[in-house]
Amino acid sequence: MRARDLVEEYPIAQLDDDALTAVSAMAQQRRPGLVVMGEAGAAPLVLPGSQVLRFLVPGYVQDDPSLARVFDEQDASEACLNRLVGCTVRELLPAPEKRAETAVVPGSATVLECAALMARLRSPLLVVEDGDTILGVVTTSRLLDRLLSGPAA
Amino acid sequence: MRARDLVEEYPIAQLDDDALTAVSAMAQQRRPGLVVMGEAGAAPLVLPGSQVLRFLVPGYVQDDPSLARVFDEQDASEACLNRLVGCTVRELLPAPEKRAETAVVPGSATVLECAALMARLRSPLLVVEDGDTILGVVTTSRLLDRLLSGPAA
């Protein structure tokens, strides 16, 4: 059993896609994050949902959480929507120098390789690639399920 | 709209529950993490799936990821199962001194307060409490869906 045997289909956003559309779809489909196709020649990127939130929450609220209490719901929604309107997915990504190791494994990765990388990156999913082809993603729960179903399964 | 209006039901593990049973259920139900009732008087804890994986992956593999490649699947499953067998949920938790801010909000928390805390903790869910009563959890995708449905919704 290798990463390629554990993949699930997953929507892949393009860098130039509309950010609001991509994030709304992710939220409505209750997915744990966005998978974004990288620049030509670069690896795809995984943006966990909490990182998307980080983009949406205005910086002054992140700096001073007590400000979050004074926003009424209308203001909060407007502030968050305003961060996304007119943006592309590219703008959601952390700056290149802040991008850590990418959450990507080859199809041949063992279950334990996937688990170790996912644990290290604290990522809810990994992208599985064969060469330049994205095969799908492996989620934490699928991987756990596989690891715990026992050696004989 | 407050945290209490966004809650979903979620299984709550007890500290003395069998760890293998709790983690297996979480994986089979494709949930993003474990919610664990705290010690008497202490807040509940959220253990994201990736943190559960961190417990399962043997320390020497986390220290040297190249070792993950040499484990065949049977060995990997056995190594991970062995970490859980006979353990309670309590043993999955990080040491108290390593526990960061807890992913818990009162029912009265605003949508933006939830978003700011979730982003800061990189947590896929928050526990919503009223006094000592757990009302349920708010997930990242539910919160995003709410924030993006717009002020008029």
PDB file of C-alpha atoms in Angstrom:
ATOM      1  CA  MET A   1       0.000   0.000   0.000  1.00  0.00           C
ATOM      2  CA  ARG A   2       1.452   3.276  -1.160  1.00  0.00           C
ATOM      3  CA  ALA A   3       0.251   6.874  -1.319  1.00  0.00           C
ATOM      4  CA  ARG A   4      -1.160   6.268  -4.810  1.00  0.00           C
ATOM      5  CA  ASP A   5      -3.473   3.593  -3.380  1.00  0.00           C
ATOM      6  CA  LEU A   6      -4.903   5.962  -0.772  1.00  0.00           C
ATOM      7  CA  VAL A   7      -5.745   8.960  -2.920  1.00  0.00           C
ATOM      8  CA  GLU A   8      -9.109  10.623  -3.055  1.00  0.00           C
ATOM      9  CA  GLU A   9     -10.230  13.011  -5.760  1.00  0.00           C
ATOM     10  CA  TYR A  10     -10.030  16.616  -4.739  1.00  0.00           C
ATOM     11  CA  PRO A  11     -10.708  19.924  -6.494  1.00  0.00           C
ATOM     12  CA  ILE A  12      -7.534  21.717  -7.570  1.00  0.00           C
ATOM     13  CA  ALA A  13      -7.593  25.501  -7.681  1.00  0.00           C
ATOM     14  CA  GLN A  14      -5.513  27.396 -10.209  1.00  0.00           C
ATOM     15  CA  LEU A  15      -3.415  30.388  -9.196  1.00  0.00           C
ATOM     16  CA  ASP A  16      -5.513  32.734 -11.315  1.00  0.00           C
ATOM     17  CA  ASP A  17      -8.879  31.434 -10.098  1.00  0.00           C
ATOM     18  CA  ASP A  18     -11.152  33.845  -8.280  1.00  0.00           C
ATOM     19  CA  ALA A  19     -10.348  33.535  -4.571  1.00  0.00           C
ATOM     20  CA  LEU A  20     -13.895  34.058  -3.321  1.00  0.00           C
ATOM     21  CA  THR A  21     -15.238  31.322  -5.593  1.00  0.00           C
ATOM     22  CA  ALA A  22     -12.517  28.866  -4.589  1.00  0.00           C
ATOM     23  CA  VAL A  23     -12.841  29.489  -0.850  1.00  0.00           C
ATOM     24  CA  SER A  24     -16.641  29.437  -0.949  1.00  0.00           C
ATOM     25  CA  ALA A  25     -16.609  26.071  -2.733  1.00  0.00           C
ATOM     26  CA  MET A  26     -14.132  24.697  -0.195  1.00  0.00           C
ATOM     27  CA  ALA A  27     -16.356  25.866   2.665  1.00  0.00           C
ATOM     28  CA  GLN A  28     -19.609  24.631   1.165  1.00  0.00           C
ATOM     29  CA  GLN A  29     -18.130  21.235   0.418  1.00  0.00           C
ATOM     30  CA  ARG A  30     -16.774  21.097   3.977  1.00  0.00           C
ATOM     31  CA  ARG A  31     -13.255  20.407   2.781  1.00  0.00           C
ATOM     32  CA  PRO A  32     -10.249  20.775   5.097  1.00  0.00           C
ATOM     33  CA  GLY A  33      -8.284  23.068   2.819  1.00  0.00           C
ATOM     34  CA  LEU A  34      -7.422  24.338  -0.640  1.00  0.00           C
ATOM     35  CA  VAL A  35      -5.090  22.547  -3.016  1.00  0.00           C
ATOM     36  CA  VAL A  36      -3.502  24.978  -5.438  1.00  0.00           C
ATOM     37  CA  MET A  37      -1.614  24.164  -8.612  1.00  0.00           C
ATOM     38  CA  GLY A  38       1.849  25.705  -8.398  1.00  0.00           C
ATOM     39  CA  GLU A  39       3.592  27.877 -10.959  1.00  0.00           C
ATOM     40  CA  ALA A  40       4.931  25.961 -13.951  1.00  0.00           C
ATOM     41  CA  GLY A  41       7.552  23.572 -12.660  1.00  0.00           C
ATOM     42  CA  ALA A  42       6.727  24.217  -8.993  1.00  0.00           C
ATOM     43  CA  ALA A  43       4.991  21.831  -6.623  1.00  0.00           C
ATOM     44  CA  PRO A  44       1.302  22.239  -5.794  1.00  0.00           C
ATOM     45  CA  LEU A  45       0.494  23.906  -2.492  1.00  0.00           C
ATOM     46  CA  VAL A  46      -1.836  22.945   0.310  1.00  0.00           C
ATOM     47  CA  LEU A  47      -3.543  25.731   2.199  1.00  0.00           C
ATOM     48  CA  PRO A  48      -5.260  24.358   5.318  1.00  0.00           C
ATOM     49  CA  GLY A  49      -8.588  25.979   6.163  1.00  0.00           C
ATOM     50  CA  SER A  50      -7.096  27.707   9.190  1.00  0.00           C
ATOM     51  CA  GLN A  51      -4.568  29.403   6.911  1.00  0.00           C
ATOM     52  CA  VAL A  52      -7.365  30.623   4.663  1.00  0.00           C
ATOM     53  CA  LEU A  53      -8.981  32.090   7.769  1.00  0.00           C
ATOM     54  CA  ARG A  54      -5.743  33.788   8.609  1.00  0.00           C
ATOM     55  CA  PHE A  55      -5.920  35.572   5.291  1.00  0.00           C
ATOM     56  CA  LEU A  56      -9.518  36.632   5.914  1.00  0.00           C
ATOM     57  CA  VAL A  57      -9.251  37.964   9.434  1.00  0.00           C
ATOM     58  CA  PRO A  58      -8.086  41.563   9.267  1.00  0.00           C
ATOM     59  CA  GLY A  59      -4.525  41.983  10.513  1.00  0.00           C
ATOM     60  CA  TYR A  60      -5.490  44.405  13.284  1.00  0.00           C
ATOM     61  CA  VAL A  61      -7.848  41.780  14.723  1.00  0.00           C
ATOM     62  CA  GLN A  62      -5.141  39.147  14.643  1.00  0.00           C
ATOM     63  CA  ASP A  63      -2.827  41.565  16.425  1.00  0.00           C
ATOM     64  CA  ASP A  64      -5.445  42.493  19.017  1.00  0.00           C
ATOM     65  CA  PRO A  65      -8.031  39.707  19.432  1.00  0.00           C
ATOM     66  CA  SER A  66     -10.165  41.853  21.730  1.00  0.00           C
ATOM     67  CA  LEU A  67     -11.145  43.841  18.633  1.00  0.00           C
ATOM     68  CA  ALA A  68     -12.933  40.747  17.312  1.00  0.00           C
ATOM     69  CA  ARG A  69     -15.574  41.195  19.990  1.00  0.00           C
ATOM     70  CA  VAL A  70     -16.589  44.670  18.874  1.00  0.00           C
ATOM     71  CA  PHE A  71     -17.315  43.710  15.269  1.00  0.00           C
ATOM     72  CA  ASP A  72     -20.950  42.920  14.756  1.00  0.00           C
ATOM     73  CA  GLU A  73     -21.723  40.191  12.301  1.00  0.00           C
ATOM     74  CA  GLN A  74     -22.377  42.452   9.389  1.00  0.00           C
ATOM     75  CA  ASP A  75     -19.055  44.218   9.859  1.00  0.00           C
ATOM     76  CA  ALA A  76     -17.228  40.913  10.232  1.00  0.00           C
ATOM     77  CA  SER A  77     -18.684  39.460   7.074  1.00  0.00           C
ATOM     78  CA  GLU A  78     -17.994  42.639   5.168  1.00  0.00           C
ATOM     79  CA  ALA A  79     -14.420  42.860   6.417  1.00  0.00           C
ATOM     80  CA  CYS A  80     -13.745  39.252   5.433  1.00  0.00           C
ATOM     81  CA  LEU A  81     -15.489  39.485   2.077  1.00  0.00           C
ATOM     82  CA  ASN A  82     -13.593  42.656   1.297  1.00  0.00           C
ATOM     83  CA  ARG A  83     -10.339  40.808   1.770  1.00  0.00           C
ATOM     84  CA  LEU A  84     -11.361  38.306  -0.931  1.00  0.00           C
ATOM     85  CA  VAL A  85     -13.307  40.293  -3.506  1.00  0.00           C
ATOM     86  CA  GLY A  86     -11.253  40.817  -6.638  1.00  0.00           C
ATOM     87  CA  CYS A  87      -8.447  38.579  -5.357  1.00  0.00           C
ATOM     88  CA  THR A  88      -7.045  35.554  -7.074  1.00  0.00           C
ATOM     89  CA  VAL A  89      -6.036  32.362  -5.330  1.00  0.00           C
ATOM     90  CA  ARG A  90      -2.414  33.414  -5.810  1.00  0.00           C
ATOM     91  CA  GLU A  91      -2.943  36.218  -3.314  1.00  0.00           C
ATOM     92  CA  LEU A  92      -4.107  33.786  -0.640  1.00  0.00           C
ATOM     93  CA  LEU A  93      -0.778  32.028  -0.579  1.00  0.00           C
ATOM     94  CA  PRO A  94       1.872  32.879   1.965  1.00  0.00           C
ATOM     95  CA  ALA A  95       4.877  34.729   0.583  1.00  0.00           C
ATOM     96  CA  PRO A  96       7.349  32.343  -1.101  1.00  0.00           C
ATOM     97  CA  GLU A  97       9.914  32.850   1.670  1.00  0.00           C
ATOM     98  CA  LYS A  98       7.297  31.789   4.234  1.00  0.00           C
ATOM     99  CA  ARG A  99       6.304  28.635   2.401  1.00  0.00           C
ATOM    100  CA  ALA A 100       7.611  25.727   4.332  1.00  0.00           C
ATOM    101  CA  GLU A 101       8.259  22.282   2.959  1.00  0.00           C
ATOM    102  CA  THR A 102       5.412  21.467   0.574  1.00  0.00           C
ATOM    103  CA  ALA A 103       2.772  18.901   1.494  1.00  0.00           C
ATOM    104  CA  VAL A 104       3.440  16.762  -1.568  1.00  0.00           C
ATOM    105  CA  VAL A 105       4.511  13.127  -1.817  1.00  0.00           C
ATOM    106  CA  PRO A 106       5.213  10.853  -4.769  1.00  0.00           C
ATOM    107  CA  GLY A 107       2.761   8.050  -5.499  1.00  0.00           C
ATOM    108  CA  SER A 108       5.347   5.602  -4.242  1.00  0.00           C
ATOM    109  CA  ALA A 109       5.521   7.113  -0.717  1.00  0.00           C
ATOM    110  CA  THR A 110       4.872   4.605   2.038  1.00  0.00           C
ATOM    111  CA  VAL A 111       2.065   5.045   4.528  1.00  0.00           C
ATOM    112  CA  LEU A 112       4.597   5.929   7.194  1.00  0.00           C
ATOM    113  CA  GLU A 113       6.286   8.517   4.974  1.00  0.00           C
ATOM    114  CA  CYS A 114       2.919  10.174   4.456  1.00  0.00           C
ATOM    115  CA  ALA A 115       2.174  10.087   8.179  1.00  0.00           C
ATOM    116  CA  ALA A 116       5.552  11.538   9.138  1.00  0.00           C
ATOM    117  CA  LEU A 117       5.262  14.407   6.646  1.00  0.00           C
ATOM    118  CA  MET A 118       1.670  15.191   7.603  1.00  0.00           C
ATOM    119  CA  ALA A 119       2.566  15.230  11.286  1.00  0.00           C
ATOM    120  CA  ARG A 120       5.579  17.443  10.684  1.00  0.00           C
ATOM    121  CA  LEU A 121       3.702  19.959   8.558  1.00  0.00           C
ATOM    122  CA  ARG A 122       0.528  19.790  10.657  1.00  0.00           C
ATOM    123  CA  SER A 123      -1.327  19.491   7.359  1.00  0.00           C
ATOM    124  CA  PRO A 124      -4.800  17.942   7.068  1.00  0.00           C
ATOM    125  CA  LEU A 125      -3.916  16.611   3.628  1.00  0.00           C
ATOM    126  CA  LEU A 126      -1.073  15.744   1.291  1.00  0.00           C
ATOM    127  CA  VAL A 127      -1.041  16.016  -2.478  1.00  0.00           C
ATOM    128  CA  VAL A 128       0.066  12.831  -4.242  1.00  0.00           C
ATOM    129  CA  GLU A 129       1.947  13.287  -7.501  1.00  0.00           C
ATOM    130  CA  ASP A 130       3.408  10.962 -10.089  1.00  0.00           C
ATOM    131  CA  GLY A 131       5.884  13.049 -11.989  1.00  0.00           C
ATOM    132  CA  ASP A 132       3.948  16.191 -12.818  1.00  0.00           C
ATOM    133  CA  THR A 133       0.542  14.555 -12.614  1.00  0.00           C
ATOM    134  CA  ILE A 134      -1.560  15.129  -9.503  1.00  0.00           C
ATOM    135  CA  LEU A 135      -3.183  11.834  -8.573  1.00  0.00           C
ATOM    136  CA  GLY A 136      -5.310  13.264  -5.742  1.00  0.00           C
ATOM    137  CA  VAL A 137      -4.900  13.834  -2.023  1.00  0.00           C
ATOM    138  CA  VAL A 138      -4.476  11.730   1.084  1.00  0.00           C
ATOM    139  CA  THR A 139      -6.347  12.991   4.131  1.00  0.00           C
ATOM    140  CA  THR A 140      -5.291  12.519   7.733  1.00  0.00           C
ATOM    141  CA  SER A 141      -8.329  10.432   8.576  1.00  0.00           C
ATOM    142  CA  ARG A 142      -7.902   8.131   5.572  1.00  0.00           C
ATOM    143  CA  LEU A 143      -4.292   7.596   6.528  1.00  0.00           C
ATOM    144  CA  LEU A 144      -5.124   6.943  10.176  1.00  0.00           C
ATOM    145  CA  ASP A 145      -7.846   4.549   9.153  1.00  0.00           C
ATOM    146  CA  ARG A 146      -5.344   2.674   7.012  1.00  0.00           C
ATOM    147  CA  LEU A 147      -2.631   2.575   9.670  1.00  0.00           C
ATOM    148  CA  LEU A 148      -5.032   1.364  12.346  1.00  0.00           C
ATOM    149  CA  SER A 149      -6.797  -1.256  10.311  1.00  0.00           C
ATOM    150  CA  GLY A 150      -3.827  -3.430  11.202  1.00  0.00           C
ATOM    151  CA  PRO A 151      -1.041  -5.219   9.392  1.00  0.00           C
ATOM    152  CA  ALA A 152      -3.245  -8.129   8.378  1.00  0.00           C
ATOM    153  CA  ALA A 153      -5.924  -5.991   6.729  1.00  0.00           C
TER     154      ALA A 153
ATOM    155  CA  MET B   1     -24.961  34.982  14.991  1.00  0.00           C
ATOM    156  CA  ARG B   2     -22.686  33.686  17.723  1.00  0.00           C
ATOM    157  CA  ALA B   3     -20.603  30.572  18.255  1.00  0.00           C
ATOM    158  CA  ARG B   4     -23.579  28.850  19.888  1.00  0.00           C
ATOM    159  CA  ASP B   5     -25.551  29.235  16.657  1.00  0.00           C
ATOM    160  CA  LEU B   6     -22.871  27.540  14.581  1.00  0.00           C
ATOM    161  CA  VAL B   7     -22.216  24.432  16.652  1.00  0.00           C
ATOM    162  CA  GLU B   8     -22.331  20.912  15.325  1.00  0.00           C
ATOM    163  CA  GLU B   9     -22.562  17.825  17.471  1.00  0.00           C
ATOM    164  CA  TYR B  10     -19.265  16.070  17.923  1.00  0.00           C
ATOM    165  CA  PRO B  11     -18.119  13.014  19.863  1.00  0.00           C
ATOM    166  CA  ILE B  12     -16.255  13.903  23.065  1.00  0.00           C
ATOM    167  CA  ALA B  13     -13.587  11.503  24.273  1.00  0.00           C
ATOM    168  CA  GLN B  14     -12.881  11.075  27.961  1.00  0.00           C
ATOM    169  CA  LEU B  15      -9.340  11.076  29.313  1.00  0.00           C
ATOM    170  CA  ASP B  16      -9.634   7.471  30.431  1.00  0.00           C
ATOM    171  CA  ASP B  17     -11.122   6.162  27.175  1.00  0.00           C
ATOM    172  CA  ASP B  18      -9.163   3.603  25.236  1.00  0.00           C
ATOM    173  CA  ALA B  19      -6.951   5.517  22.794  1.00  0.00           C
ATOM    174  CA  LEU B  20      -7.161   2.988  19.967  1.00  0.00           C
ATOM    175  CA  THR B  21     -10.965   2.998  20.079  1.00  0.00           C
ATOM    176  CA  ALA B  22     -11.160   6.799  20.126  1.00  0.00           C
ATOM    177  CA  VAL B  23      -8.676   7.319  17.299  1.00  0.00           C
ATOM    178  CA  SER B  24     -10.174   4.554  15.168  1.00  0.00           C
ATOM    179  CA  ALA B  25     -13.635   6.087  15.512  1.00  0.00           C
ATOM    180  CA  MET B  26     -12.277   9.509  14.590  1.00  0.00           C
ATOM    181  CA  ALA B  27     -10.591   8.061  11.496  1.00  0.00           C
ATOM    182  CA  GLN B  28     -13.555   5.975  10.381  1.00  0.00           C
ATOM    183  CA  GLN B  29     -15.916   8.912  10.757  1.00  0.00           C
ATOM    184  CA  ARG B  30     -13.448  11.075   8.785  1.00  0.00           C
ATOM    185  CA  ARG B  31     -13.347  13.681  11.516  1.00  0.00           C
ATOM    186  CA  PRO B  32     -10.642  16.365  11.612  1.00  0.00           C
ATOM    187  CA  GLY B  33      -9.552  15.709  15.183  1.00  0.00           C
ATOM    188  CA  LEU B  34     -10.309  14.489  18.684  1.00  0.00           C
ATOM    189  CA  VAL B  35     -12.120  16.560  21.276  1.00  0.00           C
ATOM    190  CA  VAL B  36     -11.156  15.477  24.776  1.00  0.00           C
ATOM    191  CA  MET B  37     -12.890  16.375  28.007  1.00  0.00           C
ATOM    192  CA  GLY B  38     -10.351  18.028  30.325  1.00  0.00           C
ATOM    193  CA  GLU B  39      -9.594  17.179  33.936  1.00  0.00           C
ATOM    194  CA  ALA B  40     -12.229  18.405  36.382  1.00  0.00           C
ATOM    195  CA  GLY B  41     -12.257  22.179  36.193  1.00  0.00           C
ATOM    196  CA  ALA B  42      -9.993  22.322  33.138  1.00  0.00           C
ATOM    197  CA  ALA B  43     -11.008  23.233  29.601  1.00  0.00           C
ATOM    198  CA  PRO B  44     -11.587  20.557  26.972  1.00  0.00           C
ATOM    199  CA  LEU B  45      -8.771  19.964  24.521  1.00  0.00           C
ATOM    200  CA  VAL B  46      -8.718  19.707  20.752  1.00  0.00           C
ATOM    201  CA  LEU B  47      -6.217  17.333  19.196  1.00  0.00           C
ATOM    202  CA  PRO B  48      -6.055  17.881  15.429  1.00  0.00           C
ATOM    203  CA  GLY B  49      -5.625  14.723  13.361  1.00  0.00           C
ATOM    204  CA  SER B  50      -2.073  15.674  12.455  1.00  0.00           C
ATOM    205  CA  GLN B  51      -1.211  15.787  16.148  1.00  0.00           C
ATOM    206  CA  VAL B  52      -2.647  12.310  16.616  1.00  0.00           C
ATOM    207  CA  LEU B  53      -0.391  11.178  13.784  1.00  0.00           C
ATOM    208  CA  ARG B  54       2.526  12.763  15.535  1.00  0.00           C
ATOM    209  CA  PHE B  55       1.849  10.518  18.503  1.00  0.00           C
ATOM    210  CA  LEU B  56       1.662   7.445  16.283  1.00  0.00           C
ATOM    211  CA  VAL B  57       4.754   7.908  14.172  1.00  0.00           C
ATOM    212  CA  PRO B  58       7.721   6.492  16.079  1.00  0.00           C
ATOM    213  CA  GLY B  59      10.049   9.227  17.307  1.00  0.00           C
ATOM    214  CA  TYR B  60      13.061   7.875  15.416  1.00  0.00           C
ATOM    215  CA  VAL B  61      11.116   8.221  12.145  1.00  0.00           C
ATOM    216  CA  GLN B  62      10.145  11.793  12.959  1.00  0.00           C
ATOM    217  CA  ASP B  63      13.794  12.519  13.699  1.00  0.00           C
ATOM    218  CA  ASP B  64      14.988  10.856  10.496  1.00  0.00           C
ATOM    219  CA  PRO B  65      12.239  10.797   7.840  1.00  0.00           C
ATOM    220  CA  SER B  66      14.341   8.635   5.524  1.00  0.00           C
ATOM    221  CA  LEU B  67      13.652   5.768   7.924  1.00  0.00           C
ATOM    222  CA  ALA B  68       9.965   5.942   6.943  1.00  0.00           C
ATOM    223  CA  ARG B  69      10.854   4.543   3.546  1.00  0.00           C
ATOM    224  CA  VAL B  70      12.389   1.355   4.889  1.00  0.00           C
ATOM    225  CA  PHE B  71       9.339   0.313   6.907  1.00  0.00           C
ATOM    226  CA  ASP B  72       7.137  -2.008   4.941  1.00  0.00           C
ATOM    227  CA  GLU B  73       3.446  -1.649   5.492  1.00  0.00           C
ATOM    228  CA  GLN B  74       3.167  -4.423   8.018  1.00  0.00           C
ATOM    229  CA  ASP B  75       5.951  -2.943  10.125  1.00  0.00           C
ATOM    230  CA  ALA B  76       4.431   0.533   9.897  1.00  0.00           C
ATOM    231  CA  SER B  77       1.006  -0.593  10.987  1.00  0.00           C
ATOM    232  CA  GLU B  78       2.482  -2.627  13.796  1.00  0.00           C
ATOM    233  CA  ALA B  79       4.671   0.217  14.985  1.00  0.00           C
ATOM    234  CA  CYS B  80       1.742   2.607  15.018  1.00  0.00           C
ATOM    235  CA  LEU B  81      -0.679   0.194  16.606  1.00  0.00           C
ATOM    236  CA  ASN B  82       1.875  -0.615  19.272  1.00  0.00           C
ATOM    237  CA  ARG B  83       1.996   3.029  20.231  1.00  0.00           C
ATOM    238  CA  LEU B  84      -1.742   2.983  20.922  1.00  0.00           C
ATOM    239  CA  VAL B  85      -2.503  -0.436  22.353  1.00  0.00           C
ATOM    240  CA  GLY B  86      -3.153  -0.232  26.069  1.00  0.00           C
ATOM    241  CA  CYS B  87      -3.021   3.570  26.040  1.00  0.00           C
ATOM    242  CA  THR B  88      -5.705   5.918  27.212  1.00  0.00           C
ATOM    243  CA  VAL B  89      -6.653   9.143  25.488  1.00  0.00           C
ATOM    244  CA  ARG B  90      -4.820  10.982  28.265  1.00  0.00           C
ATOM    245  CA  GLU B  91      -1.525   9.647  26.930  1.00  0.00           C
ATOM    246  CA  LEU B  92      -2.186  11.113  23.476  1.00  0.00           C
ATOM    247  CA  LEU B  93      -2.204  14.640  24.822  1.00  0.00           C
ATOM    248  CA  PRO B  94       0.861  16.834  24.698  1.00  0.00           C
ATOM    249  CA  ALA B  95       2.526  17.448  28.047  1.00  0.00           C
ATOM    250  CA  PRO B  96       0.729  20.200  30.017  1.00  0.00           C
ATOM    251  CA  GLU B  97       3.628  22.599  29.558  1.00  0.00           C
ATOM    252  CA  LYS B  98       3.377  22.141  25.784  1.00  0.00           C
ATOM    253  CA  ARG B  99      -0.337  22.792  25.625  1.00  0.00           C
ATOM    254  CA  ALA B 100      -0.877  26.098  23.988  1.00  0.00           C
ATOM    255  CA  GLU B 101      -3.934  28.265  24.366  1.00  0.00           C
ATOM    256  CA  THR B 102      -6.964  25.980  24.276  1.00  0.00           C
ATOM    257  CA  ALA B 103      -9.284  25.911  21.269  1.00  0.00           C
ATOM    258  CA  VAL B 104     -12.357  26.765  23.336  1.00  0.00           C
ATOM    259  CA  VAL B 105     -14.761  29.683  23.017  1.00  0.00           C
ATOM    260  CA  PRO B 106     -17.862  30.698  24.954  1.00  0.00           C
ATOM    261  CA  GLY B 107     -21.235  30.404  23.228  1.00  0.00           C
ATOM    262  CA  SER B 108     -21.333  34.183  23.010  1.00  0.00           C
ATOM    263  CA  ALA B 109     -18.136  34.450  20.920  1.00  0.00           C
ATOM    264  CA  THR B 110     -18.615  36.343  17.665  1.00  0.00           C
ATOM    265  CA  VAL B 111     -17.895  34.798  14.295  1.00  0.00           C
ATOM    266  CA  LEU B 112     -14.781  36.915  14.008  1.00  0.00           C
ATOM    267  CA  GLU B 113     -13.536  35.891  17.462  1.00  0.00           C
ATOM    268  CA  CYS B 114     -13.873  32.263  16.423  1.00  0.00           C
ATOM    269  CA  ALA B 115     -12.071  32.918  13.148  1.00  0.00           C
ATOM    270  CA  ALA B 116      -9.209  34.782  14.817  1.00  0.00           C
ATOM    271  CA  LEU B 117      -8.655  32.044  17.415  1.00  0.00           C
ATOM    272  CA  MET B 118      -8.865  29.243  14.864  1.00  0.00           C
ATOM    273  CA  ALA B 119      -6.391  31.004  12.602  1.00  0.00           C
ATOM    274  CA  ARG B 120      -4.002  31.663  15.465  1.00  0.00           C
ATOM    275  CA  LEU B 121      -4.086  28.094  16.768  1.00  0.00           C
ATOM    276  CA  ARG B 122      -4.185  26.527  13.295  1.00  0.00           C
ATOM    277  CA  SER B 123      -6.979  24.350  14.649  1.00  0.00           C
ATOM    278  CA  PRO B 124      -9.555  22.675  12.394  1.00  0.00           C
ATOM    279  CA  LEU B 125     -12.193  23.086  15.097  1.00  0.00           C
ATOM    280  CA  LEU B 126     -13.119  24.970  18.244  1.00  0.00           C
ATOM    281  CA  VAL B 127     -15.085  23.676  21.204  1.00  0.00           C
ATOM    282  CA  VAL B 128     -18.015  25.885  22.196  1.00  0.00           C
ATOM    283  CA  GLU B 129     -18.849  25.974  25.893  1.00  0.00           C
ATOM    284  CA  ASP B 130     -21.515  27.666  27.956  1.00  0.00           C
ATOM    285  CA  GLY B 131     -20.161  27.627  31.479  1.00  0.00           C
ATOM    286  CA  ASP B 132     -19.069  24.022  31.965  1.00  0.00           C
ATOM    287  CA  THR B 133     -21.397  22.607  29.341  1.00  0.00           C
ATOM    288  CA  ILE B 134     -19.975  21.681  25.959  1.00  0.00           C
ATOM    289  CA  LEU B 135     -22.431  22.794  23.286  1.00  0.00           C
ATOM    290  CA  GLY B 136     -20.545  21.248  20.372  1.00  0.00           C
ATOM    291  CA  VAL B 137     -17.844  22.343  17.962  1.00  0.00           C
ATOM    292  CA  VAL B 138     -17.428  24.884  15.200  1.00  0.00           C
ATOM    293  CA  THR B 139     -15.433  23.685  12.202  1.00  0.00           C
ATOM    294  CA  THR B 140     -13.314  25.855   9.926  1.00  0.00           C
ATOM    295  CA  SER B 141     -15.463  25.163   6.901  1.00  0.00           C
ATOM    296  CA  ARG B 142     -18.718  25.963   8.711  1.00  0.00           C
ATOM    297  CA  LEU B 143     -17.227  29.222   9.910  1.00  0.00           C
ATOM    298  CA  LEU B 144     -15.914  30.139   6.460  1.00  0.00           C
ATOM    299  CA  ASP B 145     -19.248  29.297   4.936  1.00  0.00           C
ATOM    300  CA  ARG B 146     -20.918  31.625   7.422  1.00  0.00           C
ATOM    301  CA  LEU B 147     -18.449  34.469   6.948  1.00  0.00           C
ATOM    302  CA  LEU B 148     -18.688  34.277   3.161  1.00  0.00           C
ATOM    303  CA  SER B 149     -22.436  33.985   2.893  1.00  0.00           C
ATOM    304  CA  GLY B 150     -22.407  37.744   3.306  1.00  0.00           C
ATOM    305  CA  PRO B 151     -23.738  40.281   5.725  1.00  0.00           C
ATOM    306  CA  ALA B 152     -27.242  40.155   4.317  1.00  0.00           C
ATOM    307  CA  ALA B 153     -27.661  36.378   4.668  1.00  0.00           C
TER     308      ALA B 153
END
